[in-house]
Short mmCIF file of C-alpha atoms in Angstrom, two decimals:
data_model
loop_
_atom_site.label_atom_id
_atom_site.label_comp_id
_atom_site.label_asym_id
_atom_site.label_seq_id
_atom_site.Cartn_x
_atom_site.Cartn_y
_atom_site.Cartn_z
CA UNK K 1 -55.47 2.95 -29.24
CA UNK K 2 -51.98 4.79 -29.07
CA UNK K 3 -52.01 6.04 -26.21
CA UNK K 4 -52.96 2.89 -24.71
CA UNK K 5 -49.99 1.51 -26.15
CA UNK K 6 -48.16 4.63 -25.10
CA UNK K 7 -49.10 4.05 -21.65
CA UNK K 8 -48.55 0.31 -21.32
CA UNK K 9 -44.84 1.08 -22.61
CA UNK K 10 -44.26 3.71 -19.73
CA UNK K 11 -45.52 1.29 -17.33
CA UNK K 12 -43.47 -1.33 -18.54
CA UNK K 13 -40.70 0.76 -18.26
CA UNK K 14 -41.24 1.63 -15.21
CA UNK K 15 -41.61 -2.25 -14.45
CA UNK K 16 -38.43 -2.42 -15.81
CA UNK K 17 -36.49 0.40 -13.91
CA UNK K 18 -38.15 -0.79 -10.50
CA UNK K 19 -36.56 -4.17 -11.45
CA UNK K 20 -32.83 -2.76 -12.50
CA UNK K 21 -32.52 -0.59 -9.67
CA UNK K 22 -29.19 -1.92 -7.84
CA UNK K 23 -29.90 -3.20 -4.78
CA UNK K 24 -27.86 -1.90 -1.32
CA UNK K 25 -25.53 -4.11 0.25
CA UNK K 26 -24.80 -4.22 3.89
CA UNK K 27 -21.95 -6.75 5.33
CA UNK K 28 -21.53 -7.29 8.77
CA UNK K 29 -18.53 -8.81 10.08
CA UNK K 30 -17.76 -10.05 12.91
CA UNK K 31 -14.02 -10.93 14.54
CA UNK K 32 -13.22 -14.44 16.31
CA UNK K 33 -16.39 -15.58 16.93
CA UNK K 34 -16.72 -19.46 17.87
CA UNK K 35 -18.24 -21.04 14.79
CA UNK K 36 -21.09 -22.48 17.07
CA UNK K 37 -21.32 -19.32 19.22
CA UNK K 38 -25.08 -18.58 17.66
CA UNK K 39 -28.52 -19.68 17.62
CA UNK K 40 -28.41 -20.40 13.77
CA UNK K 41 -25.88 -22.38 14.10
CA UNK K 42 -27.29 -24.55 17.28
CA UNK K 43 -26.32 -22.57 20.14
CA UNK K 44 -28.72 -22.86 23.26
CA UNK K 45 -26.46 -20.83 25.33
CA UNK K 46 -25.98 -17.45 23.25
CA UNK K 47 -28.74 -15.32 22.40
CA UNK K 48 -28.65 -13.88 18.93
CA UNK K 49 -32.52 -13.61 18.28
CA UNK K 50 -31.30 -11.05 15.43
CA UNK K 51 -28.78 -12.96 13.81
CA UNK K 52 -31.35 -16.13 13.97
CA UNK K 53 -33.96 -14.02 12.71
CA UNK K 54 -32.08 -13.03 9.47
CA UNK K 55 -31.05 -16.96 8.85
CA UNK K 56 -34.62 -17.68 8.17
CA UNK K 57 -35.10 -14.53 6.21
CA UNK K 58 -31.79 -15.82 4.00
CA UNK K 59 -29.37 -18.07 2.91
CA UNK K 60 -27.30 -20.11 5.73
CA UNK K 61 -23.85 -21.59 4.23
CA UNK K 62 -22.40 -24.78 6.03
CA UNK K 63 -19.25 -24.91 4.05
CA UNK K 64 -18.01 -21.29 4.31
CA UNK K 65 -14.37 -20.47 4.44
CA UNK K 66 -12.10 -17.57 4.74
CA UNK K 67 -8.75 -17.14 3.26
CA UNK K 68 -7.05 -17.62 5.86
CA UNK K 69 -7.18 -18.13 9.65
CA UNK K 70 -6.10 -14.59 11.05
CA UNK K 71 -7.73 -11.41 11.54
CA UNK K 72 -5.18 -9.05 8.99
CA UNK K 73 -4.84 -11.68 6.14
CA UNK K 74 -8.53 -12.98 6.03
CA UNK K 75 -9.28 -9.34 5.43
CA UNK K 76 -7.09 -8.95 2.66
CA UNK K 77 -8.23 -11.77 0.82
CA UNK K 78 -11.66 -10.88 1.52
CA UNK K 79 -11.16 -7.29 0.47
CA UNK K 80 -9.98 -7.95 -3.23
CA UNK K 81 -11.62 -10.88 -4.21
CA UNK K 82 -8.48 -13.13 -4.43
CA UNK K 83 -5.99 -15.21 -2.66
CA UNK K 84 -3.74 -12.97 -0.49
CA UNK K 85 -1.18 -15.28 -0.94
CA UNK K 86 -0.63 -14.53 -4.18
CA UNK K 87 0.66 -10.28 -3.15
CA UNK K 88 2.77 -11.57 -0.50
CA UNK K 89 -0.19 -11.26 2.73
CA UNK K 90 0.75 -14.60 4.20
CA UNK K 91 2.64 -13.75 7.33
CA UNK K 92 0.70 -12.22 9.98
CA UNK K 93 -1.61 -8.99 10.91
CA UNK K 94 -0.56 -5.71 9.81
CA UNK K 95 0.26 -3.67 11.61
CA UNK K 96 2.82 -6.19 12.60
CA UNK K 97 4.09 -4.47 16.18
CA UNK K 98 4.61 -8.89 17.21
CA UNK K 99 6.96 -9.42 14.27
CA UNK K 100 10.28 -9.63 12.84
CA UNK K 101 9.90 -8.85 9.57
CA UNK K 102 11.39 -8.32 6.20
CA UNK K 103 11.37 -4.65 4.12
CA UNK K 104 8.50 -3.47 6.04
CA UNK K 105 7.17 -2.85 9.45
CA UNK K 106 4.83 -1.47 11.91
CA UNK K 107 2.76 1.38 9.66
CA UNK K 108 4.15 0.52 7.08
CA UNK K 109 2.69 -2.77 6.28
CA UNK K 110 -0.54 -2.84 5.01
CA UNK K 111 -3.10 -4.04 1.66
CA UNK K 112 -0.25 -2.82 -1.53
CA UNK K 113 -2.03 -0.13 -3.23
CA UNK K 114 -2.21 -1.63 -6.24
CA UNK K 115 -4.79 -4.07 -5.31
CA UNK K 116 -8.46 -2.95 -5.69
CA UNK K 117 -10.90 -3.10 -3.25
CA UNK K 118 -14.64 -4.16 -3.60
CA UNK K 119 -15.51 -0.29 -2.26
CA UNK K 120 -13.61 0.51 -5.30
CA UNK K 121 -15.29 -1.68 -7.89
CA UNK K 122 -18.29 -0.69 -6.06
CA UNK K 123 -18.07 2.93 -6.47
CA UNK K 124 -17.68 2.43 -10.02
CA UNK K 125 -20.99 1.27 -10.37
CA UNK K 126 -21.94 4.09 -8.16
CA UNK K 127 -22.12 3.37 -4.77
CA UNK K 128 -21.88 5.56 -1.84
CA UNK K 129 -19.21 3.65 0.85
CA UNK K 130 -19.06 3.58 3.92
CA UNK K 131 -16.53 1.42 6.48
CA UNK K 132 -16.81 1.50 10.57
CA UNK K 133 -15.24 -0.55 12.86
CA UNK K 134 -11.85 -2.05 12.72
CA UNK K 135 -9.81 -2.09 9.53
CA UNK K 136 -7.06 -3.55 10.22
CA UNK K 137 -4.75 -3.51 6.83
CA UNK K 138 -2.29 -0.72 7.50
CA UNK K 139 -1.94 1.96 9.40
CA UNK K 140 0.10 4.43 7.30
CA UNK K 141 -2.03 7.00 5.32
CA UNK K 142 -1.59 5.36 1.84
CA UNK K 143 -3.73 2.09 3.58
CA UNK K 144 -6.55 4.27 4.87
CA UNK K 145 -10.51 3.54 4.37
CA UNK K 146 -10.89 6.82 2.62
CA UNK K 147 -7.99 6.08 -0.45
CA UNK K 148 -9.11 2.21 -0.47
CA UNK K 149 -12.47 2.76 -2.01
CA UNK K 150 -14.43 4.55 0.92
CA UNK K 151 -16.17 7.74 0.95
CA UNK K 152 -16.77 7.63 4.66
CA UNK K 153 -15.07 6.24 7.51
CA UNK K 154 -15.44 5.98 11.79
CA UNK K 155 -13.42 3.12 13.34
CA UNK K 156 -9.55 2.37 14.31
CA UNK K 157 -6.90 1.09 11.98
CA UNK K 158 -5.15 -1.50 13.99
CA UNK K 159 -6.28 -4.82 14.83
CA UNK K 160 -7.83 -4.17 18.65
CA UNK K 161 -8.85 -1.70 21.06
CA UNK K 162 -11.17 -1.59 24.10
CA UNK K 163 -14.94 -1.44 23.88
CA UNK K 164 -15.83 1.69 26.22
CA UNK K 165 -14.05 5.07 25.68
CA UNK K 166 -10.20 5.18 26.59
CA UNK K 167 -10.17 8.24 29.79
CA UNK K 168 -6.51 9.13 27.67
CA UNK K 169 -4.97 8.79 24.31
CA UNK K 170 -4.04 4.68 23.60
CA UNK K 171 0.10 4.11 23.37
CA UNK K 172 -1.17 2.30 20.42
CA UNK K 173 -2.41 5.41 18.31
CA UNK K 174 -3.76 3.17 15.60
CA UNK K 175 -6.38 2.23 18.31
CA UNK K 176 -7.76 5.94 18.85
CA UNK K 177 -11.19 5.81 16.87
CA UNK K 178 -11.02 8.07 13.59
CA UNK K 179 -13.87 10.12 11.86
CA UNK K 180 -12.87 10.62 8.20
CA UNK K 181 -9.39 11.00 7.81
CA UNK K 182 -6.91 11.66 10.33
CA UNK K 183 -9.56 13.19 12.96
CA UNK K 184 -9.16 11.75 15.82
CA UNK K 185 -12.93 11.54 17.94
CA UNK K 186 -13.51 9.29 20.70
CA UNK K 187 -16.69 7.67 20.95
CA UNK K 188 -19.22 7.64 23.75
CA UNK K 189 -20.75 4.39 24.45
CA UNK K 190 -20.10 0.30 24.45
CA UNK K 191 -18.27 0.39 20.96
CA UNK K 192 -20.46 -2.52 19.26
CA UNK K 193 -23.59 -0.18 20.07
CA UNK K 194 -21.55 2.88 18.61
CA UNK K 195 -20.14 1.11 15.33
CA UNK K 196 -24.18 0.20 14.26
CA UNK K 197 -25.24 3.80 15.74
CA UNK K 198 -22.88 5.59 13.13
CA UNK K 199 -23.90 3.65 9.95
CA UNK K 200 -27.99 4.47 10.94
CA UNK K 201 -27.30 7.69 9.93
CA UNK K 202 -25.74 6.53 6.59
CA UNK K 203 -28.38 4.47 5.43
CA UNK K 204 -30.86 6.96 5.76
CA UNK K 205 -29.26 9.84 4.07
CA UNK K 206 -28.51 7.57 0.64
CA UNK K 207 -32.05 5.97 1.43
CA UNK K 208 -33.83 9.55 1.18
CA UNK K 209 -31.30 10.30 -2.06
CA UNK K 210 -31.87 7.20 -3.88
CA UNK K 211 -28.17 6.22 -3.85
CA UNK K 212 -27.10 2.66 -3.44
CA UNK K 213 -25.08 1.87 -0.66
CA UNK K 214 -22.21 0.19 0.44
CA UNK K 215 -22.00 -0.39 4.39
CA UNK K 216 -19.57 -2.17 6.18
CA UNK K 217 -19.71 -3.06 9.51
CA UNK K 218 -16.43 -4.72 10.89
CA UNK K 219 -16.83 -4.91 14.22
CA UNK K 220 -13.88 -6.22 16.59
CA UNK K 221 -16.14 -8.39 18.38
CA UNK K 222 -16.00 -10.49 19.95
CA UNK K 223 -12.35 -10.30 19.90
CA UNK K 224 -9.93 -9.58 22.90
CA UNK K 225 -10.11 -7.91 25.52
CA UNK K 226 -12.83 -9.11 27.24
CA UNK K 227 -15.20 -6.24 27.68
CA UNK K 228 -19.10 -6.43 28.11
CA UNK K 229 -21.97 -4.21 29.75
CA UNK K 230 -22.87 -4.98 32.97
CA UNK K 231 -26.31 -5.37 31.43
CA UNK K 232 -25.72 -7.73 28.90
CA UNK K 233 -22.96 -10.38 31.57
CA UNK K 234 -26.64 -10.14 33.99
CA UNK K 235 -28.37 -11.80 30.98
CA UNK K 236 -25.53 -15.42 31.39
CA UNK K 237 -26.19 -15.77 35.44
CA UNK K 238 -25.23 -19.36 34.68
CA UNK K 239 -21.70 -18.71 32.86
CA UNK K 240 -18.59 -17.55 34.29
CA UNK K 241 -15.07 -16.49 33.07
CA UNK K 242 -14.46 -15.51 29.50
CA UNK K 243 -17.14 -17.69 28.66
CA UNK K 244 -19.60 -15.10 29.95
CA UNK K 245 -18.11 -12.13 28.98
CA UNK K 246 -18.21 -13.80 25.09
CA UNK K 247 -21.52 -14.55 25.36
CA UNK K 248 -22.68 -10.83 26.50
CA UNK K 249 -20.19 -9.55 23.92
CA UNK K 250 -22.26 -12.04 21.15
CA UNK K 251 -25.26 -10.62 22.96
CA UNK K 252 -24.42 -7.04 21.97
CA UNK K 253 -23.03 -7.84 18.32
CA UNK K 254 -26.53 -9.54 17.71
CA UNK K 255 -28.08 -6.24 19.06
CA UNK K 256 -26.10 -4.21 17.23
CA UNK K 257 -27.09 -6.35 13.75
CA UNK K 258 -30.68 -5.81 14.92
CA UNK K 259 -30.69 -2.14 14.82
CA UNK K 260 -28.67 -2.07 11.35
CA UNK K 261 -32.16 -4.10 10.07
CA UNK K 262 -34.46 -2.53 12.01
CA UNK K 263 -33.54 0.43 9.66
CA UNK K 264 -33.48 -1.58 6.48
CA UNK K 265 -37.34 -1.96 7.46
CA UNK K 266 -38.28 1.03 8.27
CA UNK K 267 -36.84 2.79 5.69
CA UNK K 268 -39.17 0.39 3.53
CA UNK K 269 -35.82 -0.76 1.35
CA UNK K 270 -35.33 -3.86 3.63
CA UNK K 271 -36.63 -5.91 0.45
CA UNK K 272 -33.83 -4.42 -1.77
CA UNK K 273 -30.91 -4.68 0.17
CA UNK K 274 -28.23 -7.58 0.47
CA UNK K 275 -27.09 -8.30 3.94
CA UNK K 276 -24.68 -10.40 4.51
CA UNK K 277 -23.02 -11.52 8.27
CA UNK K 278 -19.75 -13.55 8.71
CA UNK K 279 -16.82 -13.79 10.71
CA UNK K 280 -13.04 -13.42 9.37
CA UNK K 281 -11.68 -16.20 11.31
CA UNK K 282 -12.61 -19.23 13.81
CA UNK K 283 -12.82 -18.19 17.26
CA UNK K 284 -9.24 -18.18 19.15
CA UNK K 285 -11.04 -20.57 21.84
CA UNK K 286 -8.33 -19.96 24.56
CA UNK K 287 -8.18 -16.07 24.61
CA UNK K 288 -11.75 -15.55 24.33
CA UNK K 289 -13.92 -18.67 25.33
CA UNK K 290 -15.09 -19.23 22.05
CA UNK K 291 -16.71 -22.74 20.72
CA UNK K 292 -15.62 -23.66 17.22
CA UNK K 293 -17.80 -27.03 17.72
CA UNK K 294 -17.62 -29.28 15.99
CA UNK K 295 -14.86 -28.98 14.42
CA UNK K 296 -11.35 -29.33 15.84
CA UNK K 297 -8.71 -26.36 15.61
CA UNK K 298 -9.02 -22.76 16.46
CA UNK K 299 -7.89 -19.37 14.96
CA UNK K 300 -4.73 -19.35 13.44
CA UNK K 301 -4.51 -23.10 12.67
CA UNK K 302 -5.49 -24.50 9.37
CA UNK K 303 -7.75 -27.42 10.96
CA UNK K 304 -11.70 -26.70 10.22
CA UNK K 305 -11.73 -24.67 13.60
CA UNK K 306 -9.74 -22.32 12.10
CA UNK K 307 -11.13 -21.65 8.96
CA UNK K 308 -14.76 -22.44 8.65
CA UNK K 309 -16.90 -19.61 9.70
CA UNK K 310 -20.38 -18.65 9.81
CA UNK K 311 -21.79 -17.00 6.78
CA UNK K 312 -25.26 -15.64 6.28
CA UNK K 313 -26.74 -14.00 2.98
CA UNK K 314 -30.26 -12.71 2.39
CA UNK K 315 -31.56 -10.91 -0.71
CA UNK K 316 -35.44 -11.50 -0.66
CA UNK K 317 -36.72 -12.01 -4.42
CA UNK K 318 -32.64 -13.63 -5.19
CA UNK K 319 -32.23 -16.09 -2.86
CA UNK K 320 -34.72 -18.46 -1.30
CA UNK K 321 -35.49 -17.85 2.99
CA UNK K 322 -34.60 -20.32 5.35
CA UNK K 323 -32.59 -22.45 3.39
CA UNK K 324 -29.42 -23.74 3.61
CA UNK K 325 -26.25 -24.40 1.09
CA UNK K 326 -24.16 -26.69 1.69
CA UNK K 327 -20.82 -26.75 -0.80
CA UNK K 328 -17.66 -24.94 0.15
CA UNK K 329 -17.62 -21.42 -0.89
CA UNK K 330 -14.77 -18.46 0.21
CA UNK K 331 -15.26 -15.06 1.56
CA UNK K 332 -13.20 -13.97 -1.39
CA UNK K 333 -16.50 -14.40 -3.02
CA UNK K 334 -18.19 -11.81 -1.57
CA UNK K 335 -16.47 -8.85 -4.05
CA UNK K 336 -17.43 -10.62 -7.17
CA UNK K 337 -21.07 -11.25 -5.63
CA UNK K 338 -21.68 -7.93 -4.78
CA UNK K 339 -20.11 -6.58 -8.19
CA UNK K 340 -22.47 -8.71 -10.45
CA UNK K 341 -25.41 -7.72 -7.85
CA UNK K 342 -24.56 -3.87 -8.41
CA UNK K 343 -24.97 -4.64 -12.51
CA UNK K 344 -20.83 -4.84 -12.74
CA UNK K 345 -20.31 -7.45 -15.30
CA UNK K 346 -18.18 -10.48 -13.08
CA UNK K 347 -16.01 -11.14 -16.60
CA UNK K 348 -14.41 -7.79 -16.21
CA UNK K 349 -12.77 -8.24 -13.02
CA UNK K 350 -9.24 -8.99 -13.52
CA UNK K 351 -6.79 -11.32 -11.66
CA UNK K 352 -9.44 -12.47 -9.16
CA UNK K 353 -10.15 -15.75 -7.59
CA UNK K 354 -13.93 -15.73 -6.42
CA UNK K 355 -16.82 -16.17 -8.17
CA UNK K 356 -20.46 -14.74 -7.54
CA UNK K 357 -22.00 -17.38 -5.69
CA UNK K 358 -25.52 -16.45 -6.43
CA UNK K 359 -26.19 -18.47 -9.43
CA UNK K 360 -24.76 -21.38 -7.74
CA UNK K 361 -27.24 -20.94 -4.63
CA UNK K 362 -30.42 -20.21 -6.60
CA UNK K 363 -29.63 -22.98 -8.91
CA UNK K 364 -28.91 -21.47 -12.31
CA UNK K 365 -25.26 -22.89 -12.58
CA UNK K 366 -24.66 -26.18 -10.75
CA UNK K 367 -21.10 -27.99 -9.91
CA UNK K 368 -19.18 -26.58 -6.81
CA UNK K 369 -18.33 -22.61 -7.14
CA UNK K 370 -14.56 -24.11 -6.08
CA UNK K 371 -13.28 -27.27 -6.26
CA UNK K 372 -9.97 -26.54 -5.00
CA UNK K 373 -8.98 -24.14 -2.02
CA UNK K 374 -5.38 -23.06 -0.35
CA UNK K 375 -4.53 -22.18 2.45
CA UNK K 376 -0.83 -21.20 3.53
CA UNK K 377 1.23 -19.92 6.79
CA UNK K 378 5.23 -20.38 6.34
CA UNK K 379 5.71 -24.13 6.09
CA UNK K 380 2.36 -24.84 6.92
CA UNK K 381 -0.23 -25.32 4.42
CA UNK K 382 -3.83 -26.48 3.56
CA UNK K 383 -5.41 -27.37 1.07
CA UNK K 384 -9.16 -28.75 -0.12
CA UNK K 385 -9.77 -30.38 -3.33
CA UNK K 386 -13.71 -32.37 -2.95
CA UNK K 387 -14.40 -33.44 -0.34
CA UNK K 388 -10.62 -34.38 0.68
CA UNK K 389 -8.24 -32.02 2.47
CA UNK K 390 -4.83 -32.23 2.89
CA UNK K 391 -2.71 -30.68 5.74
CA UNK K 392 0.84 -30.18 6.14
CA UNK K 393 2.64 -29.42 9.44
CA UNK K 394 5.77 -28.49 10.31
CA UNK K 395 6.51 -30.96 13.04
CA UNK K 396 5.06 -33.94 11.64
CA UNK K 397 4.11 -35.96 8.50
CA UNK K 398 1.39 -34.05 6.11
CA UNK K 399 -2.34 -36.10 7.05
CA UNK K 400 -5.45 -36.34 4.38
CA UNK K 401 -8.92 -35.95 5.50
CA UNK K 402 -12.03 -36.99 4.47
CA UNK K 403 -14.79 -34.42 5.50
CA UNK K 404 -17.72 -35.90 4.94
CA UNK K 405 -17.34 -38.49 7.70
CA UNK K 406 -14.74 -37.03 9.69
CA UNK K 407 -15.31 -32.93 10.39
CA UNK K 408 -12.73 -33.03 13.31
CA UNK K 409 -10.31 -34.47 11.27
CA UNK K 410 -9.48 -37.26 13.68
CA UNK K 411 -8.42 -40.19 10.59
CA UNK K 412 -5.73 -39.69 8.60
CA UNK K 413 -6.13 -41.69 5.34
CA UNK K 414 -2.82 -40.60 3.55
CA UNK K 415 -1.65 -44.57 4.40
CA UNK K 416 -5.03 -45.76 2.41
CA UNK K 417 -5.09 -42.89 -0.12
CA UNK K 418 -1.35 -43.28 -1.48
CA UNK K 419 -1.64 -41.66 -4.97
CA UNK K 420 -4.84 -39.30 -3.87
CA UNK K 421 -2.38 -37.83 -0.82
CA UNK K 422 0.42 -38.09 -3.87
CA UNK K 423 -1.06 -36.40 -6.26
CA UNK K 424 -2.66 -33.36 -3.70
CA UNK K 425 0.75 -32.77 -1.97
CA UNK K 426 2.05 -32.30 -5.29
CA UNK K 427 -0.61 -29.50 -6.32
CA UNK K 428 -0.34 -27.64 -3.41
CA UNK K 429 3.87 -27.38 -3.93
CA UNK K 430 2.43 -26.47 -7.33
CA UNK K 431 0.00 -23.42 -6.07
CA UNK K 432 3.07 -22.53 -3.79
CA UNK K 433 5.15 -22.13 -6.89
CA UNK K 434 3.19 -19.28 -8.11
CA UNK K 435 2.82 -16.89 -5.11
CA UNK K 436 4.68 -13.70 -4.95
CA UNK K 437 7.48 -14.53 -1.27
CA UNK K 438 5.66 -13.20 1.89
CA UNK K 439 5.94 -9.26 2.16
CA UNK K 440 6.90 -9.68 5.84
CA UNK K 441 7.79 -12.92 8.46
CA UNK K 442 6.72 -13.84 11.54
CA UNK K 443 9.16 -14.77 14.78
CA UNK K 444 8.96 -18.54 14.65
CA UNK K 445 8.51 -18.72 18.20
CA UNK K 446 4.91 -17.32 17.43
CA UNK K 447 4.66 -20.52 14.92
CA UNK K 448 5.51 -22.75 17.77
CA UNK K 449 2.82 -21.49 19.71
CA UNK K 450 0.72 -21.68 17.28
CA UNK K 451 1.46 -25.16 16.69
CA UNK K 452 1.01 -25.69 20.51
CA UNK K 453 -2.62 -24.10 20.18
CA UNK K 454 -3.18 -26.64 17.61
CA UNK K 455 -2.52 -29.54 19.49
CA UNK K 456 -4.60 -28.43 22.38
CA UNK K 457 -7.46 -27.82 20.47
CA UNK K 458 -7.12 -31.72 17.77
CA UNK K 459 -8.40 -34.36 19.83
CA UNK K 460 -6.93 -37.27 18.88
CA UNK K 461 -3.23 -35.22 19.42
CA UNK K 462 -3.52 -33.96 23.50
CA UNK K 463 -2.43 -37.49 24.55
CA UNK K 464 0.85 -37.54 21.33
#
């Protein structure tokens, strides 16, 4: 009779282990992509059979934000679970070869060092890491992949680069792709094909040693310039401009996402790995023919356009397929989610501002995971508390929405909602009041334009 017990206990345990054993993680993230520029999100012109494929497998989020409408800040906040804002990452993308700025430039700005990274909180719970693509928060050495949490790294450091092989060294050399640390190595190939072809071979070596992993994909598209395959522009006969060439470059980003879970599959660990697809901003419409529908407001402007992005999360026995969530959530959530899904213990993370969002979408803890969000840029600011969001201008008057029945923000209630508009303006001078000043400035010509952008892309302000 004891060793029937003995044995029940071993397979328990083994029950038990199987159960505990931390699951991978993969993230891939895309860069200005139109927030209706895929099938899961109502498309009929692009073709992302992948990307569709893995919304029914997961979770699809119809309130997700970033942190803030550009490429270099988004990143940050993203990065270290918490508002940028709050270190001084306000300002603009780093390296900041468009800006005037203040104690810092080119190289030299970047994500402070003292911040911690979710590759560093992961590695702690021991994870191998892994980044490709574009990184995009600094350029000097201290900044780089390898010292921010990652054990291995192929991509560029600055913000863009061209997607086939440049014939000489860039001017720019923070474009010139780098393997490891400081080793310069072209690639071969359309770079969105390249960027999924290098992690392959990184999920299979931890696969076959058992190690969690930690991939991150951060591709630059479908961000400028314009470059697609001659195969993929034959697939749009009936486009033309940069509308095309977006939709090819979406055709090869959804390829690219295929071949990442192709692997997953056939490694047979498909069913205990996270994966996880967003974008870091809302599509800059007039550089790269993106459609941010149906929301007003593109990239850089703090109008839905802007900042609400696409977000996708599956994690088969976690989270329940083909479903959708529906409150407001923040990529800042993503370190804290992955943390607690690694068996890191959220309490012990320190001086962050997400939450792991997984109890909130499988139902364990109900409520909103945030009932307020910020958003900042200079004098501009944004900020969501409910269902309400307030948005203050430079130009003009500060105007309070009401999402639920007006996603393009076309109605300005502030005239009907005295005290509410009151009362919000006052919080968000409040949330102001604590943020450390911006580590470097912007030209305000590039505000103007920005403002300009905005206006073109609001509706009820092209005719003002």
């Amino acid at each position: 009779m004891k060793y029937i017990f003995l044995l029940i206990s071993i397979i328990s345990s083994v029950h038990v282990g199987l159960a505990q054993e931390p699951p991978n993680i993969v993230l891939l993230f895309a860069d200005d992509a139109g927030y209706a520029d895929f099938g899961f999100q109502g498309s009929k012109i692009m073709k992302t059979p992948n990307l569709d494929k893995l919304a029914k497998q997961g979770v699809r989020f119809t309130q997700a934000y970033v942190t803030h409408p550009t490429c270099g800040p988004s990143r940050a906040g993203l990065m270290t679970g918490k508002s940028q804002y709050r270190f001084g990452y306000e300002e603009n993308n780093v390296p900041g070869f468009m800006s005037a700025v203040s104690a810092a430039d080119g190289a030299e700005m970047g994500l402070p060092v003292q911040e911690i990274t979710m590759a560093d909180y992961l590695k702690k719970q021991g994870y191998a890491t892994a980044f490709y693509g574009k990184w995009h928060l600094g350029g000097a050495d201290r900044f780089h992949p390898l010292k921010r949490g990652f054990d291995e790294f192929y991509g560029f450091r600055g913000g863009a680069r061209d997607y086939f092989p440049y014939e000489s060294d860039p001017k720019e050399s923070l474009n010139k792709m780098e393997r490891g640390f400081a080793h310069y190595e072209e690639h071969k190939g359309y770079l969105t094909d390249v960027l999924a072809e290098e992690s392959l071979d990184f999920i299979e070596r931890n696969s076959k040693s058992k190690t969690p992993f930690f991939a991150f994909l951060s591709f630059n598209a479908v961000h400028t310039p314009m470059d697609a395959t001659e195969e993929d522009l034959k697939q749009f006969p009936e486009l033309m401009g940069n509308r095309k060439i977006v939709a090819a470059m979406t055709l090869a980003l959804d390829r690219a996402a295929g071949k990442i879970m192709d692997k997953l599959s056939e490694l047979g660990i498909a069913e205990n790995t996270i994966v996880v697809f967003t974008n870091d901003n809302g599509g800059p419409s007039d550089k790269n023919g993106s459609d941010n529908s149906p929301f007003s407001g593109i990239k850089s402007t703090h109008l839905e356009g802007g900042i609400r992005v696409p977000f996708l999360m599956k994690w088969p026995g976690k989270l329940k397929p083909n479903t959708t969530y529906d409150l407001p959530i923040s990529t800042f959530d993503l370190l804290p989610t992955f943390y607690a899904a690694a068996g890191g213990a959220v309490k012990e993370l320190k001086d962050i501002d997400g939450v792991d969002i997984v109890p909130y979408v499988n139902g364990e803890k109900t409520g909103r995971p945030h009932e307020v969000l910020f958003w900042k840029r200079d004098a501009r600011a944004a900020m969501r508390k409910g269902d309400w969001k307030l948005v203050r201008f430079p130009d003009r008057p500060a105007q309070l929405f009401y999402l639920p029945d007006d996603e393009k923000e076309l109605n300005d209630l502030s005239a009907s909602e005295p005290v509410r508009f009151k009362e919000m303006y006052k919080e968000m001078f409040a949330w102001e009041a604590t943020l450390e000043r911006p580590r470097w400035l912007l030209k305000k010509s590039y505000e103007k334009a920005d403002i300009g952008r905005m206006d073109a892309y609001w509706p009820n302000k092209k005719s003002e």
